[in-house]
Tab-separated table of C-alpha atoms and ligand atoms in Angstrom:
chain	number	residue	atom	x	y	z
A	1386	MET	CA	239.204	92.794	101.282
A	1387	SER	CA	236.727	90.617	102.867
A	1388	GLU	CA	234.362	91.260	105.684
A	1389	ARG	CA	235.238	91.125	109.316
A	1390	GLU	CA	232.231	89.701	111.234
A	1391	ARG	CA	231.686	90.998	114.386
A	1392	SER	CA	228.680	88.860	116.688
A	1393	VAL	CA	228.844	91.260	119.604
A	1394	SER	CA	229.374	95.034	118.659
A	1395	THR	CA	231.327	95.818	121.856
A	1396	ASP	CA	232.898	100.048	122.439
A	1397	ASP	CA	234.061	100.885	118.916
A	1398	GLN	CA	237.815	101.680	118.845
A	1399	PRO	CA	238.699	103.839	115.635
A	1400	ALA	CA	242.333	104.445	117.446
A	1401	ARG	CA	243.250	101.531	116.330
A	1402	ARG	CA	241.956	101.005	112.605
A	1403	GLY	CA	244.167	104.469	112.154
A	1404	LEU	CA	243.299	108.190	111.113
A	1405	ARG	CA	239.351	108.246	109.959
A	1406	LEU	CA	239.524	109.503	106.041
A	1407	ALA	CA	235.861	110.022	105.408
A	1408	THR	CA	232.357	108.642	106.309
A	1409	VAL	CA	230.846	107.463	103.132
A	1410	GLY	CA	227.370	106.614	102.639
A	1411	GLY	CA	227.550	106.566	106.353
A	1412	VAL	CA	229.984	104.375	107.398
A	1413	PRO	CA	233.502	106.224	108.977
A	1414	VAL	CA	236.477	105.118	106.223
A	1415	TYR	CA	239.805	105.233	107.597
A	1416	LEU	CA	243.052	104.342	106.338
A	1417	ASN	CA	245.978	102.193	108.773
A	1418	ALA	CA	249.306	103.208	109.130
A	1419	THR	CA	250.377	100.082	107.685
A	1420	TRP	CA	248.927	101.050	104.573
A	1421	LEU	CA	251.744	103.486	104.680
A	1422	LEU	CA	254.274	100.213	104.193
A	1423	LEU	CA	252.431	98.726	100.842
A	1424	ALA	CA	252.532	102.059	99.699
A	1425	GLY	CA	256.251	102.415	100.610
A	1426	LEU	CA	257.204	98.872	99.118
A	1427	LEU	CA	255.173	99.150	95.791
A	1428	VAL	CA	256.341	103.023	94.866
A	1429	LEU	CA	259.544	101.697	95.772
A	1430	MET	CA	259.319	98.280	93.466
A	1431	TYR	CA	258.087	101.427	90.792
A	1432	GLY	CA	261.181	102.787	91.436
A	1433	GLN	CA	263.226	100.963	90.350
A	1434	LEU	CA	261.522	99.470	86.766
A	1435	PRO	CA	261.603	100.534	84.114
A	1436	SER	CA	258.561	102.714	82.858
A	1437	ALA	CA	257.246	104.866	80.579
A	1438	ALA	CA	258.052	107.417	81.922
A	1439	GLY	CA	260.945	106.879	82.539
A	1440	THR	CA	263.599	105.906	85.460
A	1441	GLY	CA	264.267	108.142	88.548
A	1442	PRO	CA	261.971	110.428	90.115
A	1443	GLY	CA	259.409	110.368	87.214
A	1444	ALA	CA	259.246	106.133	88.045
A	1445	TYR	CA	258.537	106.118	91.229
A	1446	ALA	CA	256.005	109.229	90.320
A	1447	MET	CA	254.271	106.375	88.511
A	1448	GLY	CA	254.346	104.570	91.505
A	1449	VAL	CA	252.591	107.185	93.362
A	1450	ALA	CA	249.955	107.327	91.059
A	1451	PHE	CA	249.682	103.642	90.995
A	1452	VAL	CA	248.928	103.279	94.406
A	1453	VAL	CA	246.571	106.653	94.806
A	1454	CYS	CA	244.522	104.418	91.919
A	1455	LEU	CA	244.704	100.485	93.831
A	1456	LEU	CA	243.342	102.958	97.531
A	1457	LEU	CA	240.890	104.006	95.521
A	1458	SER	CA	239.820	100.795	93.523
A	1459	VAL	CA	240.079	98.666	97.168
A	1460	LEU	CA	237.763	101.514	98.626
A	1461	LEU	CA	235.461	101.720	96.098
A	1462	HIS	CA	235.254	97.322	96.515
A	1463	GLU	CA	235.315	97.787	100.355
A	1464	LEU	CA	232.256	99.663	99.678
A	1465	GLY	CA	230.409	97.383	97.686
A	1466	HIS	CA	230.180	95.543	100.760
A	1467	ALA	CA	228.938	98.143	102.587
A	1468	LEU	CA	226.711	100.146	101.677
A	1469	THR	CA	224.449	97.469	99.903
A	1470	ALA	CA	225.328	95.630	103.377
A	1471	ARG	CA	223.192	98.811	104.784
A	1472	ARG	CA	220.593	98.031	101.580
A	1473	TRP	CA	219.567	94.717	103.561
A	1474	ARG	CA	219.670	96.150	106.985
A	1475	ILE	CA	222.726	94.884	108.304
A	1476	GLN	CA	224.920	97.268	110.331
A	1477	VAL	CA	228.343	98.426	108.977
A	1478	HIS	CA	230.828	99.648	111.402
A	1479	ALA	CA	233.911	100.623	109.361
A	1480	ILE	CA	235.952	100.635	106.802
A	1481	THR	CA	239.501	99.986	106.922
A	1482	LEU	CA	242.225	100.108	104.959
A	1483	ASP	CA	245.830	98.234	105.608
A	1484	LEU	CA	248.107	96.762	104.275
A	1485	PHE	CA	246.407	93.956	102.651
A	1486	GLY	CA	243.626	96.072	100.973
A	1487	GLY	CA	241.441	96.525	103.242
A	1488	TYR	CA	238.551	94.832	105.429
A	1489	THR	CA	235.056	95.716	106.350
A	1490	GLU	CA	233.680	95.152	110.003
A	1491	MET	CA	229.821	94.766	109.968
A	1492	ASP	CA	227.062	92.557	112.406
A	1493	ALA	CA	227.908	88.843	111.593
A	1494	ARG	CA	223.745	88.529	111.194
A	1495	SER	CA	222.760	87.543	108.093
A	1496	PRO	CA	219.028	87.987	107.577
A	1497	SER	CA	219.385	85.487	105.194
A	1498	ALA	CA	221.251	83.739	102.778
A	1499	GLY	CA	220.423	85.818	99.609
A	1500	ALA	CA	221.444	88.782	101.020
A	1501	ASP	CA	224.478	87.441	103.215
A	1502	LEU	CA	225.660	86.356	98.791
A	1503	LEU	CA	224.477	89.361	96.991
A	1504	VAL	CA	226.540	91.924	100.878
A	1505	SER	CA	229.979	89.335	99.287
A	1506	LEU	CA	229.525	89.564	95.779
A	1507	ALA	CA	229.474	93.018	95.424
A	1508	GLY	CA	233.232	93.501	96.372
A	1509	PRO	CA	234.313	91.889	94.122
A	1510	VAL	CA	231.633	92.663	91.004
A	1511	VAL	CA	232.914	96.432	92.397
A	1512	SER	CA	236.560	95.626	91.365
A	1513	ALA	CA	235.695	93.423	88.182
A	1514	LEU	CA	233.728	96.100	87.067
A	1515	ILE	CA	236.822	98.506	87.665
A	1516	GLY	CA	239.013	95.811	85.991
A	1517	PHE	CA	236.685	96.301	82.960
A	1518	GLY	CA	236.506	99.709	82.062
A	1519	ALA	CA	240.014	100.650	82.457
A	1520	LEU	CA	240.956	98.001	80.346
A	1521	GLY	CA	238.751	99.622	78.488
A	1522	ALA	CA	240.496	102.270	78.185
A	1523	ALA	CA	244.004	101.387	77.891
A	1524	LEU	CA	242.490	99.460	74.931
A	1525	ALA	CA	241.153	102.685	73.048
A	1526	GLN	CA	244.555	105.021	73.723
A	1527	PRO	CA	246.770	104.366	70.417
A	1528	ASP	CA	249.447	105.811	71.982
A	1529	ALA	CA	251.504	104.212	74.281
A	1530	GLY	CA	252.452	107.067	76.730
A	1531	LEU	CA	251.880	106.765	80.625
A	1532	LEU	CA	247.956	107.800	81.157
A	1533	ARG	CA	247.761	104.019	78.721
A	1534	GLU	CA	250.469	103.058	80.897
A	1535	LEU	CA	249.006	103.123	84.886
A	1536	THR	CA	244.962	103.049	82.774
A	1537	TRP	CA	246.939	99.316	82.784
A	1538	GLN	CA	247.983	98.487	85.236
A	1539	VAL	CA	244.515	99.461	87.560
A	1540	ALA	CA	242.511	97.040	85.171
A	1541	ILE	CA	245.262	94.266	86.075
A	1542	SER	CA	245.056	95.451	90.011
A	1543	ASN	CA	241.130	94.679	89.736
A	1544	LEU	CA	241.257	92.077	87.899
A	1545	LEU	CA	243.141	90.837	90.219
A	1546	VAL	CA	241.966	91.918	92.923
A	1547	ALA	CA	238.373	90.456	91.386
A	1548	VAL	CA	239.150	87.359	90.662
A	1549	PHE	CA	241.733	85.686	94.245
A	1550	ASN	CA	238.808	87.759	96.140
A	1551	ALA	CA	236.591	85.204	94.163
A	1552	LEU	CA	237.916	82.240	95.934
A	1553	PRO	CA	236.151	79.926	97.084
A	1554	GLY	CA	237.040	80.012	100.340
A	1555	MET	CA	237.397	81.515	103.694
A	1556	PRO	CA	237.762	84.453	104.521
A	1557	LEU	CA	237.925	85.445	100.593
A	1558	ASP	CA	234.450	86.958	99.489
A	1559	GLY	CA	234.272	84.107	97.442
A	1560	GLY	CA	234.246	81.855	101.063
A	1561	ARG	CA	231.591	83.314	102.037
A	1562	ILE	CA	229.937	83.334	98.591
A	1563	LEU	CA	230.342	79.578	98.820
A	1564	ARG	CA	228.446	79.168	102.713
A	1565	ALA	CA	225.756	81.470	101.602
A	1566	VAL	CA	225.330	79.272	97.861
A	1567	ILE	CA	225.481	75.636	100.829
A	1568	TRP	CA	223.084	77.831	103.981
A	1569	ALA	CA	221.032	78.898	101.301
A	1570	VAL	CA	220.783	74.865	99.371
A	1571	THR	CA	220.417	72.861	102.938
A	1572	GLY	CA	219.377	76.138	105.501
A	1573	ASP	CA	222.040	75.567	107.553
A	1574	PRO	CA	224.123	78.078	108.251
A	1575	HIS	CA	226.630	76.359	110.097
A	1576	LYS	CA	227.880	73.222	107.646
A	1577	GLY	CA	228.204	76.256	105.544
A	1578	SER	CA	230.720	78.078	107.375
A	1579	ARG	CA	232.362	74.477	107.884
A	1580	VAL	CA	232.230	73.604	104.529
A	1581	ALA	CA	234.133	76.863	103.405
A	1582	GLY	CA	235.670	76.954	106.380
A	1583	TRP	CA	237.576	73.736	104.739
A	1584	CYS	CA	237.944	75.219	101.480
A	1585	GLY	CA	239.122	78.320	102.411
A	1586	VAL	CA	242.186	76.020	104.047
A	1587	VAL	CA	242.951	74.842	100.435
A	1588	VAL	CA	243.531	78.079	99.212
A	1589	ALA	CA	245.820	79.474	101.935
A	1590	VAL	CA	247.990	76.726	101.186
A	1591	GLY	CA	247.058	76.681	97.341
A	1592	SER	CA	249.222	80.916	97.805
A	1593	VAL	CA	252.015	79.372	99.337
A	1594	VAL	CA	252.333	76.486	96.864
A	1595	VAL	CA	251.776	79.420	94.224
A	1596	GLY	CA	254.327	81.632	95.857
A	1597	VAL	CA	257.163	79.508	95.747
A	1598	LEU	CA	256.699	78.275	92.185
A	1599	ALA	CA	256.551	82.071	91.654
A	1600	TYR	CA	260.237	82.318	93.291
A	1601	ALA	CA	261.624	79.564	91.304
A	1602	ASN	CA	260.137	80.896	87.852
A	1603	ARG	CA	261.495	84.097	89.244
A	1604	TRP	CA	258.370	85.775	88.280
A	1605	VAL	CA	258.277	87.140	91.490
A	1606	GLY	CA	261.283	87.939	94.946
A	1607	LEU	CA	261.680	86.978	97.653
A	1608	LEU	CA	259.585	90.405	99.143
A	1609	GLY	CA	256.389	88.417	97.209
A	1610	VAL	CA	257.219	85.323	98.629
A	1611	GLY	CA	257.080	86.657	101.754
A	1612	PHE	CA	253.828	88.377	100.746
A	1613	THR	CA	251.695	85.983	99.758
A	1614	VAL	CA	252.961	83.736	102.857
A	1615	MET	CA	251.666	86.862	104.836
A	1616	ILE	CA	248.278	87.221	103.053
A	1617	ALA	CA	248.379	82.835	103.609
A	1618	VAL	CA	249.406	82.794	107.455
A	1619	ILE	CA	245.686	85.066	107.378
A	1620	LEU	CA	243.349	83.168	105.285
A	1621	TRP	CA	244.636	79.680	107.213
A	1622	ARG	CA	243.305	82.424	110.495
A	1623	GLY	CA	240.089	83.211	108.497
A	1624	ALA	CA	239.215	79.610	107.437
A	1625	TRP	CA	240.454	77.619	110.406
A	1626	ALA	CA	238.208	80.405	112.789
A	1627	SER	CA	235.028	79.960	110.550
A	1628	ILE	CA	235.839	76.452	111.043
A	1629	ARG	CA	235.632	76.644	114.614
A	1630	ALA	CA	232.708	78.929	114.203
A	1631	GLY	CA	230.338	76.773	112.391
A	1632	HIS	CA	231.048	74.109	114.999
A	1633	VAL	CA	230.352	76.598	117.896
A	1634	ALA	CA	227.898	78.379	116.180
A	1635	ALA	CA	226.023	74.490	115.398
A	1636	ARG	CA	225.684	73.841	119.556
A	1637	LEU	CA	224.922	77.003	120.333
A	1638	ALA	CA	220.877	76.189	118.062
A	1639	GLY	CA	220.242	73.948	120.848
A	1640	LEU	CA	220.456	76.346	123.635
A	1641	ARG	CA	216.692	76.331	125.385
A	1642	LEU	CA	217.201	79.259	128.150
A	1643	GLY	CA	214.275	77.663	129.475
A	1644	SER	CA	216.337	74.804	129.883
A	1645	LEU	CA	218.811	76.556	132.089
A	1646	VAL	CA	216.419	78.564	134.999
A	1647	SER	CA	216.614	78.258	138.251
A	1648	PRO	CA	214.589	79.065	140.746
A	1649	LEU	CA	213.815	82.835	142.413
A	1650	VAL	CA	213.565	83.327	146.210
A	1651	ALA	CA	213.054	87.054	147.470
A	1652	VAL	CA	213.854	87.963	150.000
A	1653	PRO	CA	212.574	91.403	151.863
A	1654	ALA	CA	216.262	93.652	151.754
A	1655	GLY	CA	217.090	94.400	154.683
A	1656	MET	CA	217.398	90.895	156.342
A	1657	PRO	CA	220.076	89.404	157.432
A	1658	LEU	CA	222.128	87.985	154.572
A	1659	ALA	CA	222.147	84.345	157.188
A	1660	GLU	CA	218.208	84.698	157.017
A	1661	ALA	CA	217.748	85.526	154.036
A	1662	GLN	CA	220.551	82.531	152.518
A	1663	LEU	CA	218.603	79.693	155.169
A	1664	ARG	CA	215.847	81.004	153.403
A	1665	GLY	CA	217.173	80.476	150.292
A	1666	GLY	CA	218.015	76.756	149.932
A	1667	GLY	CA	220.816	77.347	147.857
A	1668	ALA	CA	218.401	78.794	145.722
A	1669	ALA	CA	219.416	82.431	143.062
A	1670	LEU	CA	218.495	85.285	146.114
A	1671	GLY	CA	216.447	88.198	144.609
A	1672	VAL	CA	216.107	91.502	147.278
A	1673	THR	CA	211.987	92.970	147.614
A	1674	ASP	CA	212.768	96.830	148.225
A	1675	VAL	CA	208.910	97.694	150.405
A	1676	HIS	CA	206.612	97.794	148.582
A	1677	GLY	CA	207.256	94.146	147.375
A	1678	ARG	CA	209.251	94.947	144.630
A	1679	LEU	CA	211.949	93.059	142.893
A	1680	VAL	CA	214.239	95.086	143.088
A	1681	ALA	CA	218.537	93.452	143.250
A	1682	LEU	CA	219.638	90.470	142.534
A	1683	VAL	CA	222.598	88.868	145.058
A	1684	HIS	CA	225.447	88.418	143.418
A	1685	ASP	CA	227.164	84.478	144.966
A	1686	ASP	CA	230.139	85.144	144.536
A	1687	ALA	CA	229.576	88.546	146.911
A	1688	ALA	CA	228.098	86.384	148.995
A	1689	ALA	CA	230.283	83.827	149.318
A	1690	ALA	CA	233.248	86.636	150.340
A	1691	VAL	CA	231.374	87.336	153.818
A	1692	PRO	CA	232.280	85.872	156.751
A	1693	VAL	CA	230.582	83.371	157.455
A	1694	GLU	CA	230.385	85.149	161.409
A	1695	ARG	CA	229.407	87.989	159.775
A	1696	ARG	CA	226.641	86.749	157.828
A	1697	GLY	CA	224.085	87.933	160.526
A	1698	SER	CA	224.939	90.852	161.028
A	1699	VAL	CA	225.379	92.105	156.814
A	1700	PRO	CA	221.572	93.027	154.914
A	1701	VAL	CA	221.313	90.548	151.954
A	1702	GLU	CA	221.200	93.959	149.392
A	1703	SER	CA	224.520	94.511	150.258
A	1704	VAL	CA	226.343	91.050	148.282
A	1705	ALA	CA	223.122	92.529	145.712
A	1706	ARG	CA	223.089	94.096	142.025
A	1707	THR	CA	220.116	96.425	141.221
A	1708	LEU	CA	218.674	95.422	138.634
A	1709	ASP	CA	218.444	97.361	134.506
A	1710	PRO	CA	216.600	95.965	131.673
A	1711	GLY	CA	220.523	94.407	130.836
A	1712	ARG	CA	219.623	92.489	133.259
A	1713	THR	CA	217.032	91.139	132.225
A	1714	LEU	CA	216.855	87.429	129.972
A	1715	ALA	CA	213.361	86.974	128.533
A	1716	VAL	CA	213.085	82.815	128.645
A	1717	GLU	CA	212.227	82.429	125.077
A	1718	LEU	CA	215.371	83.528	124.582
A	1719	SER	CA	218.105	80.495	122.538
A	1720	GLY	CA	221.131	79.961	121.021
A	1721	GLU	CA	223.147	82.097	119.434
A	1722	ASP	CA	220.833	84.648	120.326
A	1723	LEU	CA	220.791	84.141	124.555
A	1724	VAL	CA	224.730	84.322	124.281
A	1725	ARG	CA	224.646	88.135	122.199
A	1726	ALA	CA	222.543	89.476	125.705
A	1727	VAL	CA	224.551	88.048	127.894
A	1728	ARG	CA	227.694	88.989	126.573
A	1729	LEU	CA	226.362	92.756	125.928
A	1730	ASN	CA	225.733	92.740	129.669
A	1731	PRO	CA	228.113	90.036	131.363
A	1732	ALA	CA	226.869	89.572	134.470
A	1733	PRO	CA	227.405	86.640	137.271
A	1734	VAL	CA	223.884	86.420	136.926
A	1735	TYR	CA	219.919	87.653	135.309
A	1736	LEU	CA	216.666	88.073	136.214
A	1737	VAL	CA	214.281	85.383	133.578
A	1738	LEU	CA	210.834	87.022	131.829
A	1739	SER	CA	208.261	84.872	131.408
A	1740	ASP	CA	205.637	87.519	129.794
A	1741	GLY	CA	206.948	90.320	132.085
A	1742	ALA	CA	206.586	88.404	135.222
A	1743	ALA	CA	210.152	86.461	136.921
A	1744	THR	CA	210.049	83.049	136.401
A	1745	GLY	CA	213.424	82.647	137.270
A	1746	VAL	CA	216.940	83.234	137.609
A	1747	LEU	CA	219.918	82.068	134.332
A	1748	ARG	CA	223.410	81.548	136.610
A	1749	THR	CA	225.794	82.520	134.400
A	1750	ALA	CA	227.711	79.613	135.539
A	1751	ASP	CA	225.400	77.467	134.427
A	1752	LEU	CA	225.092	79.082	130.879
A	1753	ALA	CA	229.076	77.781	130.370
A	1754	ARG	CA	228.703	74.578	131.990
A	1755	ALA	CA	226.239	74.559	129.203
A	1756	LEU	CA	227.809	75.329	126.370
A	1757	THR	CA	231.014	73.379	127.005
A	1758	SER	CA	228.953	70.726	128.228
A	1759	VAL	CA	226.631	70.617	124.438
A	1760	ARG	CA	227.390	67.286	122.527
A	1761	PRO	CA	228.845	68.174	119.826
A	1762	GLU	CA	226.470	68.163	116.549
A	1763	SER	CA	227.469	64.749	114.026
B	2763	ZN	ZN1	235.548	91.895	99.404
């Protein structure tokens, strides 16, 4: 019932998500195999409880009907997130329905705190609407019967989903709402991530406490406690991920490509590596073609791997890689944008452009050093 943020859209892995059910509003919907476990457990639980359908096959059939309603409810909750995100031009990759309900994968970057707030709010609002709608329908039915029992259960489950997801801790929807509010008030999304993350830690611990108390009072069985603990573990991990992301992102914000640029020495193709290195004097090397155009960048590791005695005969371009648009960076890049650009096209060295002209190179090792040495903000 949460949104999973992806900072970089790498190759999609539909196989990991499960069976593709449909595409709704341009968003692919997957059914994960773990969902069958949830469905099986619920049907089993139903079969053993007395219901309006009696016991035995009738009760199991009721369980199946409830599971289908739950699946549709969760799907509508996720579509609430996904379609609101698309409305704000946030890229949505997929909705996956799984053991814990479901989640929506979307780009981590939100255009504003307001958009983030609405996207997070949309899921619980949809669940609450279904819940109250079903509650009304249940109350409107005069006779106790299968349909009333089913609508009643749909009402309760959706209201529970709405309330639980609205708890103000990451990675729940409520945590994202809290983060968006802090972002709006302070102008700092990273502080929002850290505070909402800490609240998520409290929610995770609280879930375990509630689960154990419910078991002690015999409101739930061992299975219920086990499920609660599994949910708590997911919340705990999501909460800490949010706290870490908040710290890292705040550090990143101070990173400027301009301050990491190294000088570039261009040498013509065909020049022996030894001569090129002598001319470069330790600077990064670029290779030019017969027209004097820069066409490739030397990889330091590849050059270092050539035995010294062979460097006099090996042409410099044999340890260089052709420049392509993915291996050039605009000097204005900073912070998250810089790291994103590097992650999208991993390479040991990039050409840095200022107004379209080469101004030097970024050695990825220098970026890594800067990332680990930047002082954490107070
Ligand atoms: Zn949600």
